[in-house]
């Protein structure tokens, strides 16, 4: 794949070539994304939707063009269903506030899974505290898959269930959840579903019409785009009924001290000056990966993941979480080596130029379910190579020999 497009990959750390395996935290940026931002600030910059002047119209065209690029990328029906946010976290907070205001009452229930990132737990807990709701949890089974039998039972027995919130891919285990099936089952009970797509969108094609979920959130920075920009997709029929999340410029129709009316979708949910440079850069990133082809990226990363699993299994006393035989796991592998703290492994790998993440990965309930304190996580992107996996395996063998 096109490593030369990513200038940072040719730098060294501690005089060693950088081996960047922390892609689930954030991906590196191709030159075209950074250049799109520089070019816009140098030559186009003006506030969007506000000016009659040339630059404002040009910036608005780029910003609204980005919305269309996102729509196409996730195959949503309409651009009015694409809300720009600061990232997955803000997307879920927006939904928790606004869906909560519109549809939830004391005693209602929300279902989340045991493998959620804190971003898909804490906003619901905060809402539950404000409104007197109950959070219920879909457990996982030992191999790191969702317990689908328990999901069925929870749907059956939860008479006051109003929303299901599940991640598409676990950021710790790489487990890919059967989101079409989860959605169909939720809908059989008349319940809408949010899918957290932070860890799926960078790795394989997602299709809103195929999944048929009601809401879907993802972050720009995990998909080769800039930080500070993300997306909440929502079906129009829900968004129409939900109140704004924040008040300010852009989200209004008319304002007076007596009464304010709100703008149409999607602007009702986009108060204030948007990160219009960020949205254009995100669209540039989506065009970049679409140009490579999501199928090609997925095949490459699957090969890397399979190779990494094979090489990691050679390490003495290693325990790999999730990734059961016969199930395609996504491009993140969490592991521990018995007798060595995960933080020590990460620190020693770092001195060899290898960047991995250690700790609870903002998924403490999952880590507790696994009965551990944390893991080492290696996660892959389109630009990683088998040679880098070899470097990881060699690094781990060296760490083991030191203890
Ligand atoms: N996970 C990781 O290293 P933000 O921070 O808003 O861009 O994304 C939050 C988020 C939500 N859901 C999932 C499944 C995620 O993995 C993340 C971010 C990073 O695993 C940083 S903690």
mmCIF file of C-alpha atoms and ligand atoms in Angstrom:
data_model
loop_
_atom_site.group_PDB
_atom_site.id
_atom_site.type_symbol
_atom_site.label_atom_id
_atom_site.label_comp_id
_atom_site.label_asym_id
_atom_site.label_seq_id
_atom_site.Cartn_x
_atom_site.Cartn_y
_atom_site.Cartn_z
ATOM 1 C CA UNK A 1 0.000 0.000 0.000
ATOM 2 C CA UNK A 2 0.960 3.620 -0.358
ATOM 3 C CA UNK A 3 3.260 4.231 2.603
ATOM 4 C CA UNK A 4 4.938 7.170 0.882
ATOM 5 C CA UNK A 5 1.672 9.079 1.143
ATOM 6 C CA UNK A 6 2.212 9.226 4.925
ATOM 7 C CA UNK A 7 5.295 11.366 5.676
ATOM 8 C CA UNK A 8 5.328 10.537 9.417
ATOM 9 C CA UNK A 9 5.953 6.844 8.684
ATOM 10 C CA UNK A 10 9.481 7.559 7.513
ATOM 11 C CA UNK A 11 10.563 9.255 10.746
ATOM 12 C CA UNK A 12 12.625 7.601 13.438
ATOM 13 C CA UNK A 13 12.114 7.449 17.194
ATOM 14 C CA UNK A 14 15.098 6.740 19.465
ATOM 15 C CA UNK A 15 17.097 6.374 16.232
ATOM 16 C CA UNK A 16 14.960 3.472 15.124
ATOM 17 C CA UNK A 17 12.423 3.368 12.324
ATOM 18 C CA UNK A 18 8.957 4.111 13.656
ATOM 19 C CA UNK A 19 6.648 1.082 13.749
ATOM 20 C CA UNK A 20 3.238 2.626 14.334
ATOM 21 C CA UNK A 21 0.770 0.050 15.642
ATOM 22 C CA UNK A 22 -1.578 2.350 17.564
ATOM 23 C CA UNK A 23 -4.014 2.958 14.742
ATOM 24 C CA UNK A 24 -7.158 2.235 16.754
ATOM 25 C CA UNK A 25 -6.285 5.305 18.847
ATOM 26 C CA UNK A 26 -5.716 7.449 15.781
ATOM 27 C CA UNK A 27 -4.460 6.902 12.246
ATOM 28 C CA UNK A 28 -1.713 8.844 10.530
ATOM 29 C CA UNK A 29 -2.676 11.329 7.836
ATOM 30 C CA UNK A 30 -1.892 11.103 4.148
ATOM 31 C CA UNK A 31 -0.254 14.117 2.541
ATOM 32 C CA UNK A 32 -3.446 14.964 0.594
ATOM 33 C CA UNK A 33 -5.402 15.476 3.835
ATOM 34 C CA UNK A 34 -2.835 17.832 5.348
ATOM 35 C CA UNK A 35 -2.480 19.649 2.034
ATOM 36 C CA UNK A 36 -6.251 20.081 1.756
ATOM 37 C CA UNK A 37 -6.223 21.853 5.119
ATOM 38 C CA UNK A 38 -3.234 24.056 4.285
ATOM 39 C CA UNK A 39 -4.678 24.919 0.879
ATOM 40 C CA UNK A 40 -8.051 25.849 2.352
ATOM 41 C CA UNK A 41 -6.555 28.067 5.060
ATOM 42 C CA UNK A 42 -4.181 29.711 2.573
ATOM 43 C CA UNK A 43 -6.593 30.226 -0.306
ATOM 44 C CA UNK A 44 -10.236 29.768 0.573
ATOM 45 C CA UNK A 45 -10.791 30.506 4.253
ATOM 46 C CA UNK A 46 -14.091 32.250 5.037
ATOM 47 C CA UNK A 47 -17.013 31.444 7.335
ATOM 48 C CA UNK A 48 -19.617 29.166 5.773
ATOM 49 C CA UNK A 49 -23.355 29.702 5.135
ATOM 50 C CA UNK A 50 -23.053 33.371 6.084
ATOM 51 C CA UNK A 51 -21.412 35.439 3.375
ATOM 52 C CA UNK A 52 -22.606 36.451 -0.067
ATOM 53 C CA UNK A 53 -18.983 36.906 -1.038
ATOM 54 C CA UNK A 54 -16.955 34.590 -3.242
ATOM 55 C CA UNK A 55 -14.774 32.981 -0.572
ATOM 56 C CA UNK A 56 -17.677 32.245 1.742
ATOM 57 C CA UNK A 57 -19.523 30.547 -1.074
ATOM 58 C CA UNK A 58 -16.457 28.548 -2.035
ATOM 59 C CA UNK A 59 -15.901 27.433 1.577
ATOM 60 C CA UNK A 60 -19.614 26.570 1.864
ATOM 61 C CA UNK A 61 -19.403 24.478 -1.298
ATOM 62 C CA UNK A 62 -16.446 22.537 0.120
ATOM 63 C CA UNK A 63 -18.228 22.024 3.457
ATOM 64 C CA UNK A 64 -21.511 20.903 1.911
ATOM 65 C CA UNK A 65 -19.621 18.859 -0.665
ATOM 66 C CA UNK A 66 -18.001 17.065 2.280
ATOM 67 C CA UNK A 67 -21.454 16.206 3.631
ATOM 68 C CA UNK A 68 -22.320 14.607 0.295
ATOM 69 C CA UNK A 69 -19.006 12.686 0.325
ATOM 70 C CA UNK A 70 -19.842 11.329 3.793
ATOM 71 C CA UNK A 71 -23.375 10.451 2.684
ATOM 72 C CA UNK A 72 -22.026 8.463 -0.234
ATOM 73 C CA UNK A 73 -19.292 6.851 1.859
ATOM 74 C CA UNK A 74 -21.780 5.375 4.346
ATOM 75 C CA UNK A 75 -24.611 5.069 1.810
ATOM 76 C CA UNK A 76 -27.115 7.196 3.724
ATOM 77 C CA UNK A 77 -30.258 8.254 1.885
ATOM 78 C CA UNK A 78 -29.965 12.018 2.374
ATOM 79 C CA UNK A 79 -27.380 14.631 3.321
ATOM 80 C CA UNK A 80 -29.914 15.970 5.849
ATOM 81 C CA UNK A 81 -29.218 12.774 7.816
ATOM 82 C CA UNK A 82 -25.490 13.582 8.139
ATOM 83 C CA UNK A 83 -24.663 15.735 11.185
ATOM 84 C CA UNK A 84 -21.123 17.008 11.615
ATOM 85 C CA UNK A 85 -19.797 16.788 15.174
ATOM 86 C CA UNK A 86 -16.384 16.827 16.860
ATOM 87 C CA UNK A 87 -16.134 13.027 16.842
ATOM 88 C CA UNK A 88 -17.789 9.830 18.007
ATOM 89 C CA UNK A 89 -17.883 11.044 21.603
ATOM 90 C CA UNK A 90 -19.732 14.223 20.741
ATOM 91 C CA UNK A 91 -22.036 12.339 18.362
ATOM 92 C CA UNK A 92 -23.129 10.029 21.179
ATOM 93 C CA UNK A 93 -23.473 12.898 23.664
ATOM 94 C CA UNK A 94 -25.626 14.763 21.147
ATOM 95 C CA UNK A 95 -27.826 11.715 20.737
ATOM 96 C CA UNK A 96 -28.057 11.047 24.479
ATOM 97 C CA UNK A 97 -29.148 14.608 25.175
ATOM 98 C CA UNK A 98 -31.488 15.064 22.276
ATOM 99 C CA UNK A 99 -33.026 11.584 22.033
ATOM 100 C CA UNK A 100 -33.355 11.646 25.821
ATOM 101 C CA UNK A 101 -35.221 14.945 25.753
ATOM 102 C CA UNK A 102 -37.563 13.779 23.001
ATOM 103 C CA UNK A 103 -38.352 10.212 23.914
ATOM 104 C CA UNK A 104 -37.238 9.088 27.383
ATOM 105 C CA UNK A 105 -39.106 9.186 30.685
ATOM 106 C CA UNK A 106 -38.406 8.012 34.235
ATOM 107 C CA UNK A 107 -38.276 4.224 34.386
ATOM 108 C CA UNK A 108 -37.341 3.750 30.709
ATOM 109 C CA UNK A 109 -34.431 1.470 29.825
ATOM 110 C CA UNK A 110 -31.371 1.658 27.562
ATOM 111 C CA UNK A 111 -29.422 -1.404 26.482
ATOM 112 C CA UNK A 112 -25.643 -1.200 25.992
ATOM 113 C CA UNK A 113 -23.124 -4.013 25.584
ATOM 114 C CA UNK A 114 -20.365 -5.095 27.909
ATOM 115 C CA UNK A 115 -17.731 -4.333 25.255
ATOM 116 C CA UNK A 116 -18.564 -0.632 24.821
ATOM 117 C CA UNK A 117 -16.044 2.177 24.885
ATOM 118 C CA UNK A 118 -16.714 4.646 27.728
ATOM 119 C CA UNK A 119 -18.079 7.037 25.087
ATOM 120 C CA UNK A 120 -21.005 4.672 24.598
ATOM 121 C CA UNK A 121 -21.570 4.116 28.325
ATOM 122 C CA UNK A 122 -21.016 7.337 30.250
ATOM 123 C CA UNK A 123 -23.308 9.654 28.220
ATOM 124 C CA UNK A 124 -26.119 7.116 28.810
ATOM 125 C CA UNK A 125 -25.318 6.924 32.517
ATOM 126 C CA UNK A 126 -25.380 10.713 32.766
ATOM 127 C CA UNK A 127 -28.735 10.751 31.008
ATOM 128 C CA UNK A 128 -29.987 7.923 33.241
ATOM 129 C CA UNK A 129 -29.064 9.953 36.319
ATOM 130 C CA UNK A 130 -30.828 13.064 35.020
ATOM 131 C CA UNK A 131 -33.977 11.250 33.961
ATOM 132 C CA UNK A 132 -34.199 8.251 36.283
ATOM 133 C CA UNK A 133 -33.560 5.633 33.572
ATOM 134 C CA UNK A 134 -32.149 2.126 33.858
ATOM 135 C CA UNK A 135 -29.109 0.895 31.920
ATOM 136 C CA UNK A 136 -29.119 -2.808 31.036
ATOM 137 C CA UNK A 137 -26.103 -4.690 29.697
ATOM 138 C CA UNK A 138 -25.719 -7.320 26.963
ATOM 139 C CA UNK A 139 -22.978 -9.629 28.295
ATOM 140 C CA UNK A 140 -20.190 -11.184 26.242
ATOM 141 C CA UNK A 141 -19.194 -14.836 26.191
ATOM 142 C CA UNK A 142 -15.666 -15.950 27.001
ATOM 143 C CA UNK A 143 -14.349 -15.812 23.438
ATOM 144 C CA UNK A 144 -15.148 -12.084 23.253
ATOM 145 C CA UNK A 145 -18.339 -12.303 21.163
ATOM 146 C CA UNK A 146 -21.657 -10.802 22.204
ATOM 147 C CA UNK A 147 -24.017 -13.209 23.961
ATOM 148 C CA UNK A 148 -26.766 -13.176 21.341
ATOM 149 C CA UNK A 149 -29.051 -15.422 23.407
ATOM 150 C CA UNK A 150 -28.871 -12.917 26.251
ATOM 151 C CA UNK A 151 -29.598 -10.108 23.767
ATOM 152 C CA UNK A 152 -32.769 -11.912 22.657
ATOM 153 C CA UNK A 153 -33.846 -12.411 26.253
ATOM 154 C CA UNK A 154 -33.165 -8.789 27.187
ATOM 155 C CA UNK A 155 -35.233 -7.609 24.217
ATOM 156 C CA UNK A 156 -38.074 -9.953 25.247
ATOM 157 C CA UNK A 157 -38.185 -9.091 28.918
ATOM 158 C CA UNK A 158 -37.445 -5.350 28.855
ATOM 159 C CA UNK A 159 -40.877 -3.832 28.418
ATOM 160 C CA UNK A 160 -39.598 -0.285 28.840
ATOM 161 C CA UNK A 161 -36.573 -0.574 26.569
ATOM 162 C CA UNK A 162 -36.278 2.510 24.360
ATOM 163 C CA UNK A 163 -32.824 2.315 22.703
ATOM 164 C CA UNK A 164 -30.055 -0.205 21.979
ATOM 165 C CA UNK A 165 -26.452 1.106 21.813
ATOM 166 C CA UNK A 166 -23.778 -1.257 20.482
ATOM 167 C CA UNK A 167 -20.341 -0.894 18.992
ATOM 168 C CA UNK A 168 -19.756 -2.200 15.476
ATOM 169 C CA UNK A 169 -16.206 -3.322 16.338
ATOM 170 C CA UNK A 170 -14.636 -3.614 19.802
ATOM 171 C CA UNK A 171 -11.632 -1.319 20.164
ATOM 172 C CA UNK A 172 -10.074 -3.841 22.575
ATOM 173 C CA UNK A 173 -10.883 -7.259 21.113
ATOM 174 C CA UNK A 174 -11.391 -6.482 17.445
ATOM 175 C CA UNK A 175 -14.689 -8.388 17.657
ATOM 176 C CA UNK A 176 -16.968 -7.494 14.746
ATOM 177 C CA UNK A 177 -20.567 -7.488 15.946
ATOM 178 C CA UNK A 178 -23.383 -8.728 13.661
ATOM 179 C CA UNK A 179 -24.964 -5.283 13.446
ATOM 180 C CA UNK A 180 -27.504 -6.165 10.765
ATOM 181 C CA UNK A 181 -28.860 -8.976 12.922
ATOM 182 C CA UNK A 182 -28.780 -6.821 16.087
ATOM 183 C CA UNK A 183 -30.662 -4.080 14.253
ATOM 184 C CA UNK A 184 -33.279 -6.415 12.773
ATOM 185 C CA UNK A 185 -33.946 -7.928 16.217
ATOM 186 C CA UNK A 186 -34.228 -4.509 17.901
ATOM 187 C CA UNK A 187 -36.642 -3.421 15.168
ATOM 188 C CA UNK A 188 -38.790 -6.539 15.660
ATOM 189 C CA UNK A 189 -39.467 -5.073 19.112
ATOM 190 C CA UNK A 190 -39.940 -1.577 17.720
ATOM 191 C CA UNK A 191 -36.733 -0.325 19.332
ATOM 192 C CA UNK A 192 -34.227 1.950 17.572
ATOM 193 C CA UNK A 193 -30.498 1.208 17.625
ATOM 194 C CA UNK A 194 -27.282 3.244 17.684
ATOM 195 C CA UNK A 195 -24.140 1.697 16.209
ATOM 196 C CA UNK A 196 -20.765 3.092 17.312
ATOM 197 C CA UNK A 197 -18.749 2.943 14.096
ATOM 198 C CA UNK A 198 -15.505 4.449 15.427
ATOM 199 C CA UNK A 199 -13.605 1.190 14.836
ATOM 200 C CA UNK A 200 -15.431 -0.148 11.784
ATOM 201 C CA UNK A 201 -15.449 2.757 9.326
ATOM 202 C CA UNK A 202 -11.638 2.771 8.887
ATOM 203 C CA UNK A 203 -11.504 -0.932 8.043
ATOM 204 C CA UNK A 204 -14.421 -2.025 5.890
ATOM 205 C CA UNK A 205 -17.371 -0.698 3.940
ATOM 206 C CA UNK A 206 -20.326 0.353 6.067
ATOM 207 C CA UNK A 207 -23.735 0.814 4.503
ATOM 208 C CA UNK A 208 -26.523 2.577 6.403
ATOM 209 C CA UNK A 209 -29.242 1.176 4.185
ATOM 210 C CA UNK A 210 -27.985 -2.383 4.546
ATOM 211 C CA UNK A 211 -27.455 -2.197 8.305
ATOM 212 C CA UNK A 212 -30.692 -0.207 8.619
ATOM 213 C CA UNK A 213 -29.606 1.196 12.010
ATOM 214 C CA UNK A 214 -31.286 4.349 13.258
ATOM 215 C CA UNK A 215 -28.103 6.132 14.334
ATOM 216 C CA UNK A 216 -24.413 5.627 13.534
ATOM 217 C CA UNK A 217 -21.404 7.556 14.897
ATOM 218 C CA UNK A 218 -17.773 7.785 13.796
ATOM 219 C CA UNK A 219 -14.641 9.942 14.123
ATOM 220 C CA UNK A 220 -12.606 11.602 11.378
ATOM 221 C CA UNK A 221 -9.237 11.109 13.042
ATOM 222 C CA UNK A 222 -9.540 7.320 13.104
ATOM 223 C CA UNK A 223 -10.187 7.213 9.371
ATOM 224 C CA UNK A 224 -7.122 9.139 8.126
ATOM 225 C CA UNK A 225 -8.901 12.494 8.559
ATOM 226 C CA UNK A 226 -8.207 15.349 10.963
ATOM 227 C CA UNK A 227 -8.932 15.528 14.678
ATOM 228 C CA UNK A 228 -11.952 17.476 15.883
ATOM 229 C CA UNK A 229 -14.440 16.350 13.273
ATOM 230 C CA UNK A 230 -16.847 13.431 13.258
ATOM 231 C CA UNK A 231 -20.280 12.359 12.144
ATOM 232 C CA UNK A 232 -23.610 11.366 13.586
ATOM 233 C CA UNK A 233 -25.869 9.720 11.041
ATOM 234 C CA UNK A 234 -29.533 9.591 12.026
ATOM 235 C CA UNK A 235 -32.659 8.572 10.195
ATOM 236 C CA UNK A 236 -34.627 11.663 9.296
ATOM 237 C CA UNK A 237 -37.792 10.517 11.031
ATOM 238 C CA UNK A 238 -35.981 10.471 14.397
ATOM 239 C CA UNK A 239 -33.930 13.620 13.864
ATOM 240 C CA UNK A 240 -37.045 15.570 12.864
ATOM 241 C CA UNK A 241 -38.613 14.842 16.246
ATOM 242 C CA UNK A 242 -35.508 15.566 18.351
ATOM 243 C CA UNK A 243 -34.736 19.001 19.844
ATOM 244 C CA UNK A 244 -31.413 20.782 19.184
ATOM 245 C CA UNK A 245 -28.389 19.811 21.278
ATOM 246 C CA UNK A 246 -26.795 23.249 21.520
ATOM 247 C CA UNK A 247 -28.114 26.736 20.839
ATOM 248 C CA UNK A 248 -26.375 29.465 18.881
ATOM 249 C CA UNK A 249 -25.818 30.655 15.359
ATOM 250 C CA UNK A 250 -26.761 28.509 12.360
ATOM 251 C CA UNK A 251 -29.203 26.232 14.177
ATOM 252 C CA UNK A 252 -32.016 28.812 14.147
ATOM 253 C CA UNK A 253 -34.683 29.879 11.730
ATOM 254 C CA UNK A 254 -35.901 33.060 13.480
ATOM 255 C CA UNK A 255 -34.897 34.493 16.840
ATOM 256 C CA UNK A 256 -36.760 36.963 19.015
ATOM 257 C CA UNK A 257 -36.855 37.354 22.768
ATOM 258 C CA UNK A 258 -40.394 35.978 22.689
ATOM 259 C CA UNK A 259 -39.782 32.891 20.562
ATOM 260 C CA UNK A 260 -37.067 31.179 18.558
ATOM 261 C CA UNK A 261 -37.673 28.664 15.807
ATOM 262 C CA UNK A 262 -35.104 26.171 14.612
ATOM 263 C CA UNK A 263 -33.429 25.532 11.299
ATOM 264 C CA UNK A 264 -34.098 22.507 9.107
ATOM 265 C CA UNK A 265 -31.972 19.341 9.180
ATOM 266 C CA UNK A 266 -29.075 18.958 9.511
ATOM 267 C CA UNK A 267 -28.380 22.542 10.644
ATOM 268 C CA UNK A 268 -30.717 22.307 13.647
ATOM 269 C CA UNK A 269 -27.977 20.193 15.254
ATOM 270 C CA UNK A 270 -24.964 22.244 14.149
ATOM 271 C CA UNK A 271 -24.814 25.351 16.351
ATOM 272 C CA UNK A 272 -21.946 27.782 15.761
ATOM 273 C CA UNK A 273 -19.235 27.953 13.108
ATOM 274 C CA UNK A 274 -18.540 24.371 12.048
ATOM 275 C CA UNK A 275 -15.041 23.021 11.516
ATOM 276 C CA UNK A 276 -15.426 23.550 7.790
ATOM 277 C CA UNK A 277 -11.722 23.020 7.108
ATOM 278 C CA UNK A 278 -11.939 19.762 9.044
ATOM 279 C CA UNK A 279 -15.000 18.548 7.146
ATOM 280 C CA UNK A 280 -13.316 19.189 3.806
ATOM 281 C CA UNK A 281 -10.193 17.388 5.021
ATOM 282 C CA UNK A 282 -12.350 14.473 6.227
ATOM 283 C CA UNK A 283 -13.932 14.262 2.775
ATOM 284 C CA UNK A 284 -10.431 14.283 1.277
ATOM 285 C CA UNK A 285 -9.521 11.342 3.522
ATOM 286 C CA UNK A 286 -12.683 9.441 2.524
ATOM 287 C CA UNK A 287 -11.946 10.074 -1.155
ATOM 288 C CA UNK A 288 -8.385 8.870 -0.565
ATOM 289 C CA UNK A 289 -9.411 5.544 0.959
ATOM 290 C CA UNK A 290 -12.266 5.093 -1.501
ATOM 291 C CA UNK A 291 -9.648 5.544 -4.224
ATOM 292 C CA UNK A 292 -7.640 2.656 -2.771
ATOM 293 C CA UNK A 293 -10.852 0.672 -2.282
ATOM 294 C CA UNK A 294 -12.337 -0.471 1.038
ATOM 295 C CA UNK A 295 -12.304 -4.114 -0.129
ATOM 296 C CA UNK A 296 -8.576 -3.887 -0.799
ATOM 297 C CA UNK A 297 -7.933 -2.235 2.575
ATOM 298 C CA UNK A 298 -10.013 -4.888 4.338
ATOM 299 C CA UNK A 299 -8.194 -7.758 2.598
ATOM 300 C CA UNK A 300 -4.780 -6.273 3.402
ATOM 301 C CA UNK A 301 -5.651 -5.682 7.057
ATOM 302 C CA UNK A 302 -7.179 -9.150 7.406
ATOM 303 C CA UNK A 303 -3.949 -10.645 6.099
ATOM 304 C CA UNK A 304 -1.954 -8.529 8.565
ATOM 305 C CA UNK A 305 -4.230 -9.510 11.463
ATOM 306 C CA UNK A 306 -3.988 -13.230 10.619
ATOM 307 C CA UNK A 307 -0.216 -12.957 10.275
ATOM 308 C CA UNK A 308 0.060 -11.035 13.559
ATOM 309 C CA UNK A 309 -2.035 -13.657 15.381
ATOM 310 C CA UNK A 310 0.239 -16.376 14.012
ATOM 311 C CA UNK A 311 3.446 -14.543 15.017
ATOM 312 C CA UNK A 312 2.120 -13.538 18.456
ATOM 313 C CA UNK A 313 1.148 -17.141 19.256
ATOM 314 C CA UNK A 314 4.878 -17.985 19.065
ATOM 315 C CA UNK A 315 5.562 -15.858 22.153
ATOM 316 C CA UNK A 316 5.959 -17.748 25.446
ATOM 317 C CA UNK A 317 3.163 -17.262 27.986
ATOM 318 C CA UNK A 318 1.138 -14.967 25.772
ATOM 319 C CA UNK A 319 -2.607 -14.675 26.222
ATOM 320 C CA UNK A 320 -4.530 -13.189 23.310
ATOM 321 C CA UNK A 321 -8.065 -11.952 24.008
ATOM 322 C CA UNK A 322 -10.903 -12.499 21.547
ATOM 323 C CA UNK A 323 -10.121 -13.579 17.946
ATOM 324 C CA UNK A 324 -11.601 -17.101 18.216
ATOM 325 C CA UNK A 325 -10.875 -19.509 15.363
ATOM 326 C CA UNK A 326 -13.284 -19.209 12.471
ATOM 327 C CA UNK A 327 -14.395 -15.654 13.240
ATOM 328 C CA UNK A 328 -12.932 -12.744 11.332
ATOM 329 C CA UNK A 329 -11.657 -10.308 13.933
ATOM 330 C CA UNK A 330 -10.857 -6.743 13.019
ATOM 331 C CA UNK A 331 -7.437 -5.099 12.950
ATOM 332 C CA UNK A 332 -6.886 -4.800 16.712
ATOM 333 C CA UNK A 333 -5.285 -7.466 18.888
ATOM 334 C CA UNK A 334 -5.111 -7.248 22.683
ATOM 335 C CA UNK A 335 -2.809 -9.490 24.669
ATOM 336 C CA UNK A 336 -0.849 -9.984 27.873
ATOM 337 C CA UNK A 337 2.292 -11.943 28.630
ATOM 338 C CA UNK A 338 2.087 -13.777 31.928
ATOM 339 C CA UNK A 339 4.401 -12.315 34.549
ATOM 340 C CA UNK A 340 5.059 -9.020 32.745
ATOM 341 C CA UNK A 341 2.930 -5.914 33.319
ATOM 342 C CA UNK A 342 1.304 -4.556 30.143
ATOM 343 C CA UNK A 343 2.741 -1.093 30.830
ATOM 344 C CA UNK A 344 6.292 -2.521 31.006
ATOM 345 C CA UNK A 345 5.760 -4.281 27.678
ATOM 346 C CA UNK A 346 4.517 -1.079 26.055
ATOM 347 C CA UNK A 347 7.384 0.957 27.482
ATOM 348 C CA UNK A 348 10.041 -1.498 26.335
ATOM 349 C CA UNK A 349 8.498 -1.785 22.863
ATOM 350 C CA UNK A 350 8.493 2.004 22.668
ATOM 351 C CA UNK A 351 12.267 2.068 23.188
ATOM 352 C CA UNK A 352 12.491 -0.195 20.143
ATOM 353 C CA UNK A 353 10.498 2.320 18.113
ATOM 354 C CA UNK A 354 7.265 0.308 18.278
ATOM 355 C CA UNK A 355 4.139 2.270 19.236
ATOM 356 C CA UNK A 356 1.351 0.203 20.828
ATOM 357 C CA UNK A 357 -1.311 1.148 23.352
ATOM 358 C CA UNK A 358 -1.495 -0.257 26.875
ATOM 359 C CA UNK A 359 -4.100 -0.040 29.643
ATOM 360 C CA UNK A 360 -7.872 -0.337 29.743
ATOM 361 C CA UNK A 361 -8.437 1.357 26.359
ATOM 362 C CA UNK A 362 -11.392 3.344 27.771
ATOM 363 C CA UNK A 363 -13.365 0.109 28.105
ATOM 364 C CA UNK A 364 -13.056 -0.653 31.815
ATOM 365 C CA UNK A 365 -16.208 -2.813 32.142
ATOM 366 C CA UNK A 366 -14.874 -5.098 29.391
ATOM 367 C CA UNK A 367 -11.423 -5.258 30.985
ATOM 368 C CA UNK A 368 -13.047 -6.181 34.323
ATOM 369 C CA UNK A 369 -15.111 -8.878 32.567
ATOM 370 C CA UNK A 370 -11.854 -10.352 31.271
ATOM 371 C CA UNK A 371 -10.594 -10.366 34.871
ATOM 372 C CA UNK A 372 -7.509 -8.276 34.119
ATOM 373 C CA UNK A 373 -6.242 -4.733 34.629
ATOM 374 C CA UNK A 374 -5.306 -3.957 31.084
ATOM 375 C CA UNK A 375 -3.756 -5.254 27.898
ATOM 376 C CA UNK A 376 -1.174 -4.421 25.289
ATOM 377 C CA UNK A 377 -2.975 -3.605 22.042
ATOM 378 C CA UNK A 378 -1.505 -3.649 18.550
ATOM 379 C CA UNK A 379 -3.789 -2.208 15.907
ATOM 380 C CA UNK A 380 -3.261 -1.993 12.175
ATOM 381 C CA UNK A 381 -3.981 0.362 9.312
ATOM 382 C CA UNK A 382 -3.749 0.219 5.539
ATOM 383 C CA UNK A 383 -0.069 1.239 5.550
ATOM 384 C CA UNK A 384 1.229 -1.416 7.963
ATOM 385 C CA UNK A 385 3.404 -4.249 6.677
ATOM 386 C CA UNK A 386 4.319 -7.812 7.608
ATOM 387 C CA UNK A 387 7.838 -6.555 8.332
ATOM 388 C CA UNK A 388 6.357 -4.347 11.058
ATOM 389 C CA UNK A 389 4.553 -7.355 12.544
ATOM 390 C CA UNK A 390 7.904 -9.188 12.489
ATOM 391 C CA UNK A 391 9.431 -6.228 14.350
ATOM 392 C CA UNK A 392 6.653 -6.490 16.955
ATOM 393 C CA UNK A 393 7.196 -10.235 17.366
ATOM 394 C CA UNK A 394 10.970 -9.786 17.655
ATOM 395 C CA UNK A 395 10.452 -6.923 20.129
ATOM 396 C CA UNK A 396 8.185 -9.065 22.290
ATOM 397 C CA UNK A 397 10.675 -11.943 22.268
ATOM 398 C CA UNK A 398 13.297 -9.497 23.442
ATOM 399 C CA UNK A 399 11.026 -8.202 26.224
ATOM 400 C CA UNK A 400 10.349 -11.791 27.356
ATOM 401 C CA UNK A 401 14.072 -12.568 27.417
ATOM 402 C CA UNK A 402 14.686 -9.543 29.653
ATOM 403 C CA UNK A 403 12.298 -10.768 32.377
HETATM 404 N N1 LIG B 1 -11.012 4.774 20.978
HETATM 405 C C1 LIG B 1 -8.811 3.847 21.336
HETATM 406 O O1 LIG B 1 -7.584 3.932 21.466
HETATM 407 P P1 LIG B 1 -13.327 9.782 19.898
HETATM 408 O O2 LIG B 1 -12.346 9.928 21.024
HETATM 409 O O3 LIG B 1 -14.583 10.551 20.167
HETATM 410 O O4 LIG B 1 -12.753 10.029 18.569
HETATM 411 O O5 LIG B 1 -13.731 8.228 19.855
HETATM 412 C C2 LIG B 1 -14.231 7.596 20.992
HETATM 413 C C3 LIG B 1 -14.431 6.142 20.727
HETATM 414 C C4 LIG B 1 -15.716 5.644 20.663
HETATM 415 N N2 LIG B 1 -15.962 4.357 20.384
HETATM 416 C C5 LIG B 1 -14.969 3.484 20.154
HETATM 417 C C6 LIG B 1 -15.298 2.070 19.808
HETATM 418 C C7 LIG B 1 -13.647 3.926 20.207
HETATM 419 O O6 LIG B 1 -12.656 3.049 19.975
HETATM 420 C C8 LIG B 1 -13.363 5.275 20.523
HETATM 421 C C9 LIG B 1 -11.949 5.763 20.659
HETATM 422 C C10 LIG B 1 -9.596 5.095 21.039
HETATM 423 O O7 LIG B 1 -9.399 2.766 21.395
HETATM 424 C C11 LIG B 1 -9.252 6.189 21.995
HETATM 425 S S1 LIG B 1 -9.759 5.831 23.659
#
